[in-house]
mmCIF file of C-alpha atoms in Angstrom:
data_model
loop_
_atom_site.group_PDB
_atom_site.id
_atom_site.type_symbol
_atom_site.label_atom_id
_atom_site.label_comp_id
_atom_site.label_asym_id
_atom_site.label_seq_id
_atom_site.Cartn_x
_atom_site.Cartn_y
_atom_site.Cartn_z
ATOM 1 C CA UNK A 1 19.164 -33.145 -11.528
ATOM 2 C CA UNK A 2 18.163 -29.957 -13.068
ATOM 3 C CA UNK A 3 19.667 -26.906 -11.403
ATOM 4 C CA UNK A 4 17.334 -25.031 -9.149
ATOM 5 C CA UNK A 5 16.315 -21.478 -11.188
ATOM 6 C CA UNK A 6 17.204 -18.976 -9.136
ATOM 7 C CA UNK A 7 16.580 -15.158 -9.803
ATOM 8 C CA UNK A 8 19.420 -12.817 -9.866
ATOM 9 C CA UNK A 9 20.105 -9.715 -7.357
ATOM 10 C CA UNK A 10 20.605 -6.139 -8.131
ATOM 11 C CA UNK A 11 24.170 -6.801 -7.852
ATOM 12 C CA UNK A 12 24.460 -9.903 -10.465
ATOM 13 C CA UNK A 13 22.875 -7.497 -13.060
ATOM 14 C CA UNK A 14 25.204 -5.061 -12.319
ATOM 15 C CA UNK A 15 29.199 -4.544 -14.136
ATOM 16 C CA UNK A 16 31.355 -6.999 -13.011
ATOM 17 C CA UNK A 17 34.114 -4.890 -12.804
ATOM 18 C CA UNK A 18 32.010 -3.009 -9.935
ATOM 19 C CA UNK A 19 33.933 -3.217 -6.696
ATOM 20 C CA UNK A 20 31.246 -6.395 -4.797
ATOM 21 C CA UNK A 21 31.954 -5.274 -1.159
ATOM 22 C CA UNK A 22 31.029 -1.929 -1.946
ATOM 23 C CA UNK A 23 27.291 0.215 -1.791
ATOM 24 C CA UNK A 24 25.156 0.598 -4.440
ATOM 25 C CA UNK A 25 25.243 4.507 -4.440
ATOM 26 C CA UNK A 26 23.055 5.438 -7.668
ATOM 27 C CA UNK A 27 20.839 3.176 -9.912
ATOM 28 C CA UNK A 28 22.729 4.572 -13.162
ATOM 29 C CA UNK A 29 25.408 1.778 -11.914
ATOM 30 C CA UNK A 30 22.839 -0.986 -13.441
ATOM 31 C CA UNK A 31 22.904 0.243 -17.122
ATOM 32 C CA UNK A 32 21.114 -2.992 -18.226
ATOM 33 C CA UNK A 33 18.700 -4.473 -15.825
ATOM 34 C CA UNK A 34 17.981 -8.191 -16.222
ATOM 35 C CA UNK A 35 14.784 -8.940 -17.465
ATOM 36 C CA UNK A 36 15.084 -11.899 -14.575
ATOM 37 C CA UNK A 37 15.086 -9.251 -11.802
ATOM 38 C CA UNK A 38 11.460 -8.480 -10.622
ATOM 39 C CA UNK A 39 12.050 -6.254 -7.861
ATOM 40 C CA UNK A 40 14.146 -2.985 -6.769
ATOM 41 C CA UNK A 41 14.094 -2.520 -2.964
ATOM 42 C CA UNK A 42 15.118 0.932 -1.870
ATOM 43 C CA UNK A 43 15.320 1.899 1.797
ATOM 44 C CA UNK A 44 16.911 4.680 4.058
ATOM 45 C CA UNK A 45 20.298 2.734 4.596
ATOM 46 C CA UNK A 46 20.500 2.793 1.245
ATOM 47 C CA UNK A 47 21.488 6.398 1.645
ATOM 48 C CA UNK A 48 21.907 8.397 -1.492
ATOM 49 C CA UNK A 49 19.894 5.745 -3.372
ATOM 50 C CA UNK A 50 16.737 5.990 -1.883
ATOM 51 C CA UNK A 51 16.275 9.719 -3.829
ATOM 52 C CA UNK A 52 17.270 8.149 -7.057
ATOM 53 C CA UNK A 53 14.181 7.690 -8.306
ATOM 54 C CA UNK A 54 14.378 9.549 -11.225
ATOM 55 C CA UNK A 55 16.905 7.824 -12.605
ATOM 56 C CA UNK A 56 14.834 4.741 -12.704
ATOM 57 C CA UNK A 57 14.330 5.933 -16.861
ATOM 58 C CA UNK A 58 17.917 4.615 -17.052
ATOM 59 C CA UNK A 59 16.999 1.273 -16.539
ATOM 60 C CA UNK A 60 16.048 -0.723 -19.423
ATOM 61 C CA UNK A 61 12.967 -2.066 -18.422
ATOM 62 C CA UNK A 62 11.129 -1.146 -14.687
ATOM 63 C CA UNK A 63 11.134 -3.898 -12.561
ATOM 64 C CA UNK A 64 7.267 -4.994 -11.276
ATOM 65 C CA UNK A 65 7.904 -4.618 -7.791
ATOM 66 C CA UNK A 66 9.598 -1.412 -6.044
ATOM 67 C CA UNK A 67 9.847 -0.869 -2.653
ATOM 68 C CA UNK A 68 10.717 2.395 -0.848
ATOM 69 C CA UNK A 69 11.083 3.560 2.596
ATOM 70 C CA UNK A 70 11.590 6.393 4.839
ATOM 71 C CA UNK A 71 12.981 8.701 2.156
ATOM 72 C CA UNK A 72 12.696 12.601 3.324
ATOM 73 C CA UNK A 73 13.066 14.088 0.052
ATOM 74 C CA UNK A 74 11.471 11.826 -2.271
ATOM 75 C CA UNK A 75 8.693 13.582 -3.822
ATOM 76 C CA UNK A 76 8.034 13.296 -7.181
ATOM 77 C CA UNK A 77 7.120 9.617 -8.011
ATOM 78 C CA UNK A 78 5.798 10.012 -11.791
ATOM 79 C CA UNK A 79 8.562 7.788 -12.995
ATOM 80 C CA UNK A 80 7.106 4.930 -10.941
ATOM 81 C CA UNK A 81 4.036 5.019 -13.122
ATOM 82 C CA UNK A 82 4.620 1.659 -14.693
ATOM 83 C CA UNK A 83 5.569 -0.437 -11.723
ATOM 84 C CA UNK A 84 2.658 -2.892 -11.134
ATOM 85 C CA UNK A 85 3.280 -3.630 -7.554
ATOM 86 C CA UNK A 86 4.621 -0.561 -5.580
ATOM 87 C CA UNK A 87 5.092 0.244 -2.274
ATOM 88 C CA UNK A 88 6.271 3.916 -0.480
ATOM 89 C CA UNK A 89 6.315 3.839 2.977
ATOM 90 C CA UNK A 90 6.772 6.611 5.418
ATOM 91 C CA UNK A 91 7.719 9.067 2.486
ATOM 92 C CA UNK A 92 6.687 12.669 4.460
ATOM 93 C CA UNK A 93 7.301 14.401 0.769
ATOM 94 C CA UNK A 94 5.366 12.581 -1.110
ATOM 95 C CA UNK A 95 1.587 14.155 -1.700
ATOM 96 C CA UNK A 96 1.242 14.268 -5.337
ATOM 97 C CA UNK A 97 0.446 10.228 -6.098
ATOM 98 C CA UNK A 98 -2.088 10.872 -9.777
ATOM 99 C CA UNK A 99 0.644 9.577 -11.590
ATOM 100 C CA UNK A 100 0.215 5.921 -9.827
ATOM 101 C CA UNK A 101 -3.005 5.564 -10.808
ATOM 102 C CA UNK A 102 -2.470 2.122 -13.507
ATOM 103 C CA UNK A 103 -0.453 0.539 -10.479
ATOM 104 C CA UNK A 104 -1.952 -2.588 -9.433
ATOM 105 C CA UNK A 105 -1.031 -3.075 -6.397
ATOM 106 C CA UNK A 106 -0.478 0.110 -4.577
ATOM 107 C CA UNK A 107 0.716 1.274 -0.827
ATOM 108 C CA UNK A 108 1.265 4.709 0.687
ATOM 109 C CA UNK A 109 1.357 3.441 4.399
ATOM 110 C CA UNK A 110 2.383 6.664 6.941
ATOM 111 C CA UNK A 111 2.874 9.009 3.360
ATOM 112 C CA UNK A 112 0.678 11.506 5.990
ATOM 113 C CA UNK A 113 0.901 14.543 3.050
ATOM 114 C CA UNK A 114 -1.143 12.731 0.345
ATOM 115 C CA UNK A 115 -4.803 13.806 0.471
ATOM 116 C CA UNK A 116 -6.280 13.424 -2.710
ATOM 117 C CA UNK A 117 -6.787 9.597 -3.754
ATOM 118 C CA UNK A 118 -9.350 10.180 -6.016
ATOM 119 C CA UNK A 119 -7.305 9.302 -9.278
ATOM 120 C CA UNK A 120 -6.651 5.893 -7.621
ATOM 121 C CA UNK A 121 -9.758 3.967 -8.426
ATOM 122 C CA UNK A 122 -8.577 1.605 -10.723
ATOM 123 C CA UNK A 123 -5.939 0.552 -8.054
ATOM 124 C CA UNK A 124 -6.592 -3.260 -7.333
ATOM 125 C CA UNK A 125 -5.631 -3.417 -4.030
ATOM 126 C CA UNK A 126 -4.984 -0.081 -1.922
ATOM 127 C CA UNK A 127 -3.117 0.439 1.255
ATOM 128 C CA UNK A 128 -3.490 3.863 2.968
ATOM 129 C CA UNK A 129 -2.767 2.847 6.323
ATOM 130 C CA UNK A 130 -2.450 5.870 8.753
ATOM 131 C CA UNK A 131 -2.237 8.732 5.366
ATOM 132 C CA UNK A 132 -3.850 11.207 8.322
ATOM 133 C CA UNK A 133 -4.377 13.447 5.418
ATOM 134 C CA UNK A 134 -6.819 11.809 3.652
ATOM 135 C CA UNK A 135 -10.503 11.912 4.395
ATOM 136 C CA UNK A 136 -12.376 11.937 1.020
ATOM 137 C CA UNK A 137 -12.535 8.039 0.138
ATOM 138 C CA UNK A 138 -15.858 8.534 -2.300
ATOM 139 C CA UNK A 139 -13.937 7.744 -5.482
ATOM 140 C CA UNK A 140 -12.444 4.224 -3.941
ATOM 141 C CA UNK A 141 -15.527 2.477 -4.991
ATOM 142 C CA UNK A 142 -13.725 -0.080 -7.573
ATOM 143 C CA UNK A 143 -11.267 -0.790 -5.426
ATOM 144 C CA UNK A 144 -10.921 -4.703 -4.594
ATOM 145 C CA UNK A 145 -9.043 -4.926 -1.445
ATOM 146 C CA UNK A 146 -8.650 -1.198 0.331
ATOM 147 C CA UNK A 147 -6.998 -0.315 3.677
ATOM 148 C CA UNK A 148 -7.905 2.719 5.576
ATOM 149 C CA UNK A 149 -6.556 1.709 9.370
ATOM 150 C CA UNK A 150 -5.601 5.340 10.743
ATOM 151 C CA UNK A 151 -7.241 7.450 8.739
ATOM 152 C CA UNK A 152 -8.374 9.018 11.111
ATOM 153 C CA UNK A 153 -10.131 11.743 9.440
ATOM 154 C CA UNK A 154 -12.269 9.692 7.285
ATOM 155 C CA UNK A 155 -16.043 9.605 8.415
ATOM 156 C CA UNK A 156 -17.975 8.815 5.037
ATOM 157 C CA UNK A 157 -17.348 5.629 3.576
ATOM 158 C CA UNK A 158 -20.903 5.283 1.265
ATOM 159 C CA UNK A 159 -19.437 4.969 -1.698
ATOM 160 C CA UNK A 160 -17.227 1.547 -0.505
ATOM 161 C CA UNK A 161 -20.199 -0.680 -0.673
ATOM 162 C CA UNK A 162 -18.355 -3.039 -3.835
ATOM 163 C CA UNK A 163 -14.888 -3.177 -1.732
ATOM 164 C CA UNK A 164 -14.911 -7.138 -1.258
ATOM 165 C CA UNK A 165 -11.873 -6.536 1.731
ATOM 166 C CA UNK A 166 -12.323 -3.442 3.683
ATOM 167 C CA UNK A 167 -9.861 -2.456 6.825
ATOM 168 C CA UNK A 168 -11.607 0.700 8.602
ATOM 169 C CA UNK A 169 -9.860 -0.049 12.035
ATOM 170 C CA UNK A 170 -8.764 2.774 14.263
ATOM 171 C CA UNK A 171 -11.310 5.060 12.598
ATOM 172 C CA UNK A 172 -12.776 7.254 16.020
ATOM 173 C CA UNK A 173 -15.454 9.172 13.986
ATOM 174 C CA UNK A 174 -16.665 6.522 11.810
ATOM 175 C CA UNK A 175 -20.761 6.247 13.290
ATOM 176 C CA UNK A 176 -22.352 4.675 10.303
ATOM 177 C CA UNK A 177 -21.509 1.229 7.955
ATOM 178 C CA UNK A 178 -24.809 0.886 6.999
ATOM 179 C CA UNK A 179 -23.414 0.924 3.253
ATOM 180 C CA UNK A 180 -21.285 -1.889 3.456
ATOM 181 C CA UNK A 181 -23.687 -5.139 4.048
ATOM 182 C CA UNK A 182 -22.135 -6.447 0.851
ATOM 183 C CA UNK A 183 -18.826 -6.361 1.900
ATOM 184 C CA UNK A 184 -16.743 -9.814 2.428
ATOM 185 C CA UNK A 185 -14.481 -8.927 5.086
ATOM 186 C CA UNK A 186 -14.956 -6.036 6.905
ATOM 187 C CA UNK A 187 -12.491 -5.235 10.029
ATOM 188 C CA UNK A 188 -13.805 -2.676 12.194
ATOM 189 C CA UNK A 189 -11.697 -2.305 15.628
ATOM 190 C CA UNK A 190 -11.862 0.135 17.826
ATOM 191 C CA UNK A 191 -13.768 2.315 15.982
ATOM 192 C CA UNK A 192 -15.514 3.555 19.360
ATOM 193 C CA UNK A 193 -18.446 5.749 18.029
ATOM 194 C CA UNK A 194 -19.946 2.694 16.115
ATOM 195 C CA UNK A 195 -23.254 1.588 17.512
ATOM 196 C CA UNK A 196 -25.625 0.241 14.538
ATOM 197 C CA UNK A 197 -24.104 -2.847 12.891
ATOM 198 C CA UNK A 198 -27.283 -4.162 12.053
ATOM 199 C CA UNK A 199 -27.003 -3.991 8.355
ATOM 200 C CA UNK A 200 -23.747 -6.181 8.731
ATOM 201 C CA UNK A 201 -25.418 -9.642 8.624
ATOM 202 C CA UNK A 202 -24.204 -10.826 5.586
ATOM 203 C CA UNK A 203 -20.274 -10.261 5.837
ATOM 204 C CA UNK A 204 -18.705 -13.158 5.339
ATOM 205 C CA UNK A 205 -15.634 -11.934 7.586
ATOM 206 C CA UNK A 206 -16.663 -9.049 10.885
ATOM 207 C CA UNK A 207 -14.183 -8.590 13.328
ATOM 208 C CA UNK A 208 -15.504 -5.377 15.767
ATOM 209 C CA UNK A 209 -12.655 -5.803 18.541
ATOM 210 C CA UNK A 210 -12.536 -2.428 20.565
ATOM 211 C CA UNK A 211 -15.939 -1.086 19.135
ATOM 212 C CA UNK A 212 -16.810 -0.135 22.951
ATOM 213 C CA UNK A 213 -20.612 1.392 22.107
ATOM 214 C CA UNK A 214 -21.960 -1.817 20.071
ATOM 215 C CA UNK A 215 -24.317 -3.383 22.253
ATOM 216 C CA UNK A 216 -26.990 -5.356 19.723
ATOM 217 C CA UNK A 217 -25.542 -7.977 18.157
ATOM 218 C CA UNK A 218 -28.575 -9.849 16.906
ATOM 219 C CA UNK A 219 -28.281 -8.903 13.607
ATOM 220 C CA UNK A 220 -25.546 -11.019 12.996
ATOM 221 C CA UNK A 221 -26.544 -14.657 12.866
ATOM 222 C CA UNK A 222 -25.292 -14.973 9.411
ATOM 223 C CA UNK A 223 -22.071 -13.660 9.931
ATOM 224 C CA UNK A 224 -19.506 -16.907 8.558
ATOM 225 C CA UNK A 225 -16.644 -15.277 11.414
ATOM 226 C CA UNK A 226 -16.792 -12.748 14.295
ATOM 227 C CA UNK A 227 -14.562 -11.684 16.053
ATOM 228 C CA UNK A 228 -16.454 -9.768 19.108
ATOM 229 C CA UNK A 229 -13.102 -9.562 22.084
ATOM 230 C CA UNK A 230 -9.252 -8.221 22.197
#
């Protein structure tokens, strides 16, 4: 029987003379990365790793998926510009993300210093779960799938009528959706100062858990799924 193709970790690209029970303390230790390696994950027990970024120009070719987390000095991610599927999670540092802007697949989850999102429009599919910082979403528009659960200081979301998935959940000042009838799925809870959903009709997906001041639901007869309780 053929042998079962299986794809090779950081270590198997790495010098074989490299001590094997031993930390991977900088990425200029992988002088040649396989073109069978697809993804780089980079966390805080990594320890000196996870602010290595830079060095990523070292490699020979960036891998398409890079994954970083809870790194306090990380702050500078312009040489992540060509990963297509990138993820930075609870980076406090980072704020500056213009460079990422031809990523495809893009999340800055708890990255509470990034405000401006504006360059990332061409982003495919956008995670900004609980950035506090950001609150101007108007140049989101292209965006395919976009999520905005804890943003707490975004209120307009007009310009997010073409968003096909749409997460605005734990949103307290968001008051009016009446943009977003075209939407596909649309998840709403507990945002508490949203009365009107009456434009809403048409979403294929509605869930409106914890939306404590909706009261008319009438409007929604057409709605495929909706999710009203929890």
């Amino acid at each position: 029987q053929p042998q079962e193709n299986t794809k090779p970790s950081l270590r198997d690209t790495m010098d074989p003379n490299l001590p094997r029970d031993q930390p991977v303390k900088s990425l200029t230790e992988v002088p040649l990365l396989s073109p069978e390696l697809r993804a780089i994950l980079i966390r805080s027990a990594c320890g000196p790793l996870r602010h290595d970024v830079k060095k990523m120009r070292t490699l020979a070719e960036l891998p398409s998926k890079v994954e970083i987390s809870s790194s306090e000095e990380l702050s500078d991610v312009s040489e992540l510009a060509g990963v297509e599927h990138l993820t930075i999670y609870n980076c406090p540092t980072v704020f500056d993300v213009s460079a990422l802007a031809s990523v495809t697949t893009l999340s800055l989850e708890h990255c509470e210093r990034v405000v401006d999102v504006s360059p990332l429009g061409a982003v495919a599919v956008l995670n900004l779960s609980c950035c506090t910082g950001v609150e101007d979403v108007s140049g989101l528009g292209r965006v395919r799938e976009l999520n905005l659960r804890g943003c707490t200081g975004v209120v307009d979301v007009s310009a997010l009528a073409l968003v096909r998935k749409l997460n605005l959940s734990d949103l307290p000042l968001l008051a009016n959706v009446s943009s977003l009838g075209g939407v596909e799925h649309l998840d709403l809870t507990n945002c508490t100062e949203l009365k009107d959903v009456s434009a809403l009709g048409h979403v294929r997906t509605l869930i409106l858990k914890g939306c404590t001041a909706i009261t008319d639901v009438s409007a929604l007869g057409g709605v495929s799924t909706l999710s009203l309780e929890g």
